[in-house]
Amino acid sequence: MEQGLAVGVNQLRAERGLPPLVRDPQLSAIARMRAEDMANYGYFSHTPPDGCGARCLMERAGMTVAWAGEVIAWNNTRVDQSADMTIALWRNSPQHLGTIINGCFTRMGTGSAFAGDGRIYHVAVFEGRAPGC
């Protein structure tokens, strides 16, 4: 699913003439942590209960962050359809799509997690230092 999210994000960017984002293992670990946190603690928000969201986790990991962003989603469809459903949701949401196609981003990480109630949480985090940003 995580690979499917990354492919889908880059497809959305390519459709608009933007370069692909490089998938970064450190950002993927952060995205997975965010998805697991929501799945384990039953919330759905960019701001977790402890207040340390994606940018905070990047900084805690020692990353120097110029531009950061995050998109989140959940669904309870079949595993083999979950990433595609999430990409469709992000495509049709101006706010989510705006984050994904931000030209300042150069790298991304994707993460997914299963909750006990059958929900599948998906997170994509973005970081960048593109020239001119």
XYZ file of N, CA and C in Angstrom:
399
model
N 0.823 -1.194 0.000
C 0.000 0.000 0.000
C 0.866 1.257 0.000
N 1.935 1.226 0.782
C 2.788 2.412 0.866
C 3.420 2.723 -0.486
N 3.856 1.700 -1.196
C 4.409 1.914 -2.538
C 3.330 2.441 -3.474
N 2.121 1.919 -3.357
C 1.008 2.388 -4.176
C 0.702 3.854 -3.937
N 0.794 4.288 -2.685
C 0.590 5.706 -2.378
C 1.658 6.559 -3.054
N 2.915 6.108 -2.960
C 4.019 6.873 -3.556
C 3.851 6.980 -5.070
N 3.494 5.876 -5.710
C 3.276 5.896 -7.159
C 2.122 6.838 -7.498
N 1.054 6.764 -6.726
C -0.109 7.618 -6.975
C 0.194 9.091 -6.791
N 0.943 9.428 -5.747
C 1.325 10.825 -5.514
C 2.135 11.343 -6.706
N 3.099 10.556 -7.154
C 3.915 11.004 -8.283
C 3.114 11.064 -9.584
N 2.104 10.225 -9.723
C 1.235 10.310 -10.892
C 0.452 11.620 -10.878
N -0.059 12.004 -9.703
C -0.774 13.277 -9.590
C 0.129 14.446 -9.968
N 1.380 14.373 -9.561
C 2.334 15.431 -9.894
C 2.648 15.437 -11.392
N 2.853 14.260 -11.960
C 3.189 14.153 -13.387
C 2.061 14.707 -14.251
N 0.812 14.480 -13.849
C -0.332 14.987 -14.603
C -0.327 16.506 -14.690
N 0.400 17.149 -13.798
C 0.475 18.609 -13.773
C 1.845 19.131 -14.195
N 2.652 18.248 -14.761
C 3.961 18.650 -15.271
C 5.014 18.869 -14.203
N 4.795 18.319 -13.015
C 5.752 18.484 -11.927
C 6.685 17.286 -11.834
N 7.900 17.506 -11.356
C 8.823 16.377 -11.220
C 8.368 15.427 -10.112
N 8.785 14.177 -10.219
C 8.438 13.222 -9.166
C 9.178 13.546 -7.875
N 8.579 13.129 -6.780
C 9.231 13.249 -5.486
C 10.034 11.983 -5.227
N 11.186 12.150 -4.620
C 12.019 11.011 -4.253
C 11.468 10.429 -2.954
N 11.282 9.127 -2.929
C 10.808 8.466 -1.711
C 11.990 8.317 -0.761
N 11.822 8.858 0.432
C 12.888 8.916 1.427
C 12.560 7.960 2.580
N 13.489 7.058 2.935
C 13.213 6.093 4.006
C 12.923 6.745 5.363
N 13.610 7.830 5.675
C 13.383 8.510 6.952
C 11.990 9.146 6.981
N 11.581 9.742 5.872
C 10.233 10.313 5.797
C 9.171 9.220 5.802
N 9.467 8.078 5.176
C 8.521 6.963 5.205
C 8.348 6.440 6.622
N 9.418 6.400 7.388
C 9.314 5.963 8.790
C 8.427 6.929 9.579
N 8.559 8.215 9.308
C 7.731 9.217 9.998
C 6.270 9.080 9.570
N 6.022 8.898 8.274
C 4.651 8.721 7.792
C 4.022 7.474 8.422
N 4.786 6.396 8.506
C 4.282 5.163 9.115
C 3.987 5.375 10.600
N 4.869 6.098 11.284
C 4.625 6.406 12.703
C 3.326 7.181 12.875
N 3.083 8.135 11.991
C 1.848 8.928 12.063
C 0.623 8.043 11.825
N 0.685 7.178 10.804
C -0.435 6.284 10.509
C -0.680 5.323 11.670
N 0.386 4.753 12.212
C 0.250 3.830 13.338
C -0.316 4.522 14.571
N 0.088 5.750 14.803
C -0.415 6.488 15.963
C -1.924 6.690 15.854
N -2.382 7.102 14.673
C -3.821 7.288 14.494
C -4.567 5.958 14.625
N -4.023 4.907 14.040
C -4.663 3.591 14.104
C -4.709 3.066 15.540
N -3.630 3.254 16.269
C -3.550 2.723 17.635
C -4.359 3.519 18.645
N -4.480 4.839 18.423
C -5.130 5.684 19.423
C -6.488 6.227 18.973
N -6.947 5.812 17.800
C -8.306 6.097 17.381
C -8.642 7.561 17.133
N -7.731 8.295 16.553
C -8.034 9.676 16.176
C -7.688 9.856 14.707
N -8.143 10.958 14.131
C -7.851 11.278 12.740
C -7.609 12.774 12.661
N -6.341 13.161 12.667
C -6.012 14.580 12.723
C -4.547 14.786 12.358
N -4.254 15.971 11.836
C -2.857 16.343 11.604
C -2.155 16.654 12.919
N -2.931 16.923 13.955
C -2.363 17.220 15.274
C -2.652 16.063 16.210
N -1.637 15.261 16.542
C -1.854 14.132 17.442
C -2.075 14.596 18.883
N -2.584 13.708 19.720
C -2.832 14.083 21.118
C -1.610 14.668 21.835
N -0.414 14.182 21.502
C 0.783 14.719 22.177
C 1.282 16.014 21.535
N 0.639 16.451 20.434
C 0.988 17.712 19.799
C 2.155 17.661 18.830
N 2.798 16.505 18.686
C 3.979 16.400 17.818
C 3.589 15.724 16.507
N 3.264 16.550 15.509
C 2.869 16.053 14.204
C 4.072 15.791 13.308
N 3.822 15.749 12.008
C 4.853 15.369 11.041
C 6.085 16.275 11.098
N 5.881 17.587 11.078
C 7.040 18.491 11.102
C 7.838 18.322 12.395
N 7.150 18.209 13.498
C 7.811 17.992 14.789
C 8.635 16.706 14.765
N 8.067 15.633 14.207
C 8.790 14.360 14.131
C 10.015 14.475 13.225
N 9.901 15.249 12.145
C 11.056 15.473 11.272
C 12.171 16.171 12.046
N 11.795 17.207 12.791
C 12.787 17.951 13.550
C 13.402 17.092 14.651
N 12.584 16.282 15.320
C 13.103 15.365 16.344
C 14.096 14.362 15.760
N 13.895 14.021 14.483
C 14.782 13.077 13.805
C 16.064 13.755 13.320
N 16.194 15.053 13.593
C 17.403 15.774 13.221
C 17.390 16.344 11.818
N 16.232 16.337 11.197
C 16.129 16.887 9.848
C 16.004 18.405 9.924
N 16.689 19.089 9.019
C 16.507 20.523 8.854
C 15.404 20.704 7.834
N 14.288 21.263 8.265
C 13.096 21.304 7.431
C 12.844 22.722 6.940
N 12.872 22.899 5.624
C 12.517 24.186 5.043
C 11.017 24.219 4.759
N 10.533 23.229 4.018
C 9.119 23.099 3.682
C 8.660 21.718 4.115
N 7.503 21.649 4.755
C 6.964 20.350 5.182
C 5.457 20.335 4.956
N 4.935 19.166 4.665
C 3.503 19.006 4.496
C 3.087 17.583 4.773
N 1.783 17.399 4.918
C 1.248 16.076 5.221
C -0.166 15.974 4.662
N -0.502 14.819 4.124
C -1.880 14.489 3.771
C -2.218 13.172 4.452
N -3.459 13.064 4.924
C -3.893 11.864 5.637
C -5.236 11.405 5.077
N -5.514 10.136 5.280
C -6.803 9.568 4.879
C -6.999 8.256 5.618
N -8.246 7.820 5.673
C -8.537 6.465 6.145
C -9.693 5.914 5.326
N -9.734 4.609 5.240
C -10.866 3.926 4.627
C -10.945 2.531 5.219
N -12.002 1.830 4.889
C -12.131 0.454 5.376
C -12.488 -0.478 4.228
N -11.872 -0.225 3.085
C -12.073 -1.054 1.910
C -11.084 -2.218 1.920
N -11.105 -3.002 0.880
C -10.152 -4.113 0.765
C -8.729 -3.577 0.646
N -7.800 -4.349 1.171
C -6.397 -3.929 1.169
C -5.916 -3.631 -0.246
N -6.291 -4.458 -1.207
C -5.803 -4.267 -2.577
C -6.422 -3.055 -3.268
N -7.413 -2.413 -2.656
C -8.041 -1.220 -3.223
C -7.764 0.038 -2.400
N -7.189 -0.125 -1.242
C -7.091 0.974 -0.284
C -6.239 2.139 -0.769
N -5.058 1.863 -1.317
C -4.186 2.955 -1.779
C -4.833 3.711 -2.939
N -5.418 2.979 -3.895
C -6.067 3.640 -5.029
C -7.235 4.514 -4.566
N -7.996 4.038 -3.602
C -9.118 4.813 -3.082
C -8.607 6.101 -2.429
N -7.504 5.981 -1.717
C -6.920 7.150 -1.052
C -6.410 8.162 -2.069
N -5.733 7.699 -3.106
C -5.254 8.612 -4.151
C -6.437 9.316 -4.810
N -7.523 8.616 -5.060
C -8.719 9.233 -5.659
C -9.283 10.308 -4.733
N -9.307 10.030 -3.445
C -9.783 11.015 -2.469
C -8.891 12.253 -2.502
N -7.583 12.053 -2.477
C -6.664 13.185 -2.497
C -6.779 13.960 -3.806
N -6.971 13.255 -4.933
C -7.129 13.907 -6.235
C -8.342 14.846 -6.235
N -9.408 14.434 -5.578
C -10.669 15.185 -5.595
C -10.811 16.184 -4.452
N -9.794 16.336 -3.650
C -9.803 17.290 -2.548
C -8.830 18.428 -2.872
N -9.328 19.640 -3.127
C -8.424 20.744 -3.466
C -7.316 20.971 -2.432
N -7.631 20.824 -1.159
C -6.618 21.054 -0.123
C -5.538 19.975 -0.161
N -5.941 18.721 -0.246
C -4.956 17.636 -0.294
C -4.122 17.712 -1.573
N -4.813 17.907 -2.700
C -4.107 17.989 -3.973
C -3.131 19.164 -3.973
N -3.531 20.288 -3.395
C -2.646 21.444 -3.322
C -1.358 21.145 -2.578
N -1.454 20.353 -1.526
C -0.249 19.957 -0.789
C 0.616 19.051 -1.652
N 0.002 18.067 -2.281
C 0.750 17.097 -3.087
C 1.474 17.769 -4.248
N 0.859 18.758 -4.868
C 1.472 19.377 -6.057
C 2.267 20.640 -5.725
N 2.541 20.858 -4.461
C 3.376 21.991 -4.070
C 4.762 21.809 -4.688
N 5.168 22.771 -5.484
C 6.440 22.683 -6.181
C 7.664 22.816 -5.303
N 7.482 23.180 -4.052
C 8.618 23.309 -3.138
C 9.075 21.959 -2.587
N 8.218 20.949 -2.690
C 8.582 19.641 -2.146
C 9.466 18.875 -3.125
N 10.442 18.157 -2.572
C 11.348 17.344 -3.379
C 11.386 15.886 -2.925
N 10.967 15.629 -1.692
C 11.024 14.263 -1.138
C 9.705 13.936 -0.451
N 9.425 12.656 -0.349
C 8.215 12.223 0.348
C 8.461 10.913 1.080
N 7.551 10.653 2.004
C 7.482 9.356 2.665
C 6.026 8.962 2.762
N 5.754 7.675 2.664
C 4.383 7.193 2.761
C 4.311 6.103 3.823
N 3.184 6.093 4.526
C 2.991 5.094 5.575
C 1.539 4.676 5.670
N 1.322 3.435 6.051
C -0.020 2.886 6.221
C -0.059 2.042 7.479
N -1.244 1.957 8.079
C -1.397 1.151 9.290
C -2.832 0.668 9.414
N -2.984 -0.483 10.021
C -4.291 -1.088 10.246
C -4.748 -0.846 11.670
N -5.995 -0.442 11.817
C -6.599 -0.271 13.138
C -7.424 -1.517 13.460
N -7.683 -1.720 14.730
C -8.446 -2.869 15.176
C -9.871 -2.887 14.670
N -10.413 -1.729 14.312
C -11.803 -1.652 13.844
C -11.934 -1.853 12.335
N -10.837 -2.195 11.662
C -10.873 -2.438 10.227
C -10.464 -1.256 9.372
N -10.276 -0.113 9.979
C -9.835 1.046 9.211
C -8.370 0.883 8.806
N -8.065 1.447 7.640
C -6.682 1.520 7.172
C -6.342 3.000 7.067
N -5.319 3.400 7.795
C -4.882 4.799 7.793
C -3.702 4.949 6.834
N -3.737 6.041 6.062
C -2.672 6.346 5.112
C -2.166 7.759 5.367
N -0.848 7.905 5.287
C -0.216 9.206 5.487
C 0.880 9.373 4.442
N 0.956 10.560 3.877
C 2.094 10.945 3.040
C 2.642 12.238 3.634
N 3.949 12.253 3.860
C 4.605 13.460 4.357
C 5.580 13.938 3.292
N 5.752 15.242 3.254
C 6.565 15.869 2.222
C 7.564 16.829 2.843
N 8.720 16.929 2.204
C 9.749 17.850 2.668
C 10.449 18.390 1.428
N 10.918 19.619 1.521
C 11.595 20.144 0.340
C 12.439 21.366 0.576
N 13.333 21.520 -0.374
C 14.201 22.692 -0.430
C 14.386 23.079 -1.892
N 13.324 23.017 -2.673
C 13.409 23.315 -4.102
C 13.887 24.749 -4.308
N 14.685 24.982 -5.349
C 15.142 26.351 -5.638
C 13.960 27.306 -5.823
N 14.097 28.491 -5.286
C 13.076 29.509 -5.434
C 11.960 29.449 -4.398
N 12.028 28.516 -3.498
C 10.973 28.409 -2.477
C 11.327 29.189 -1.235
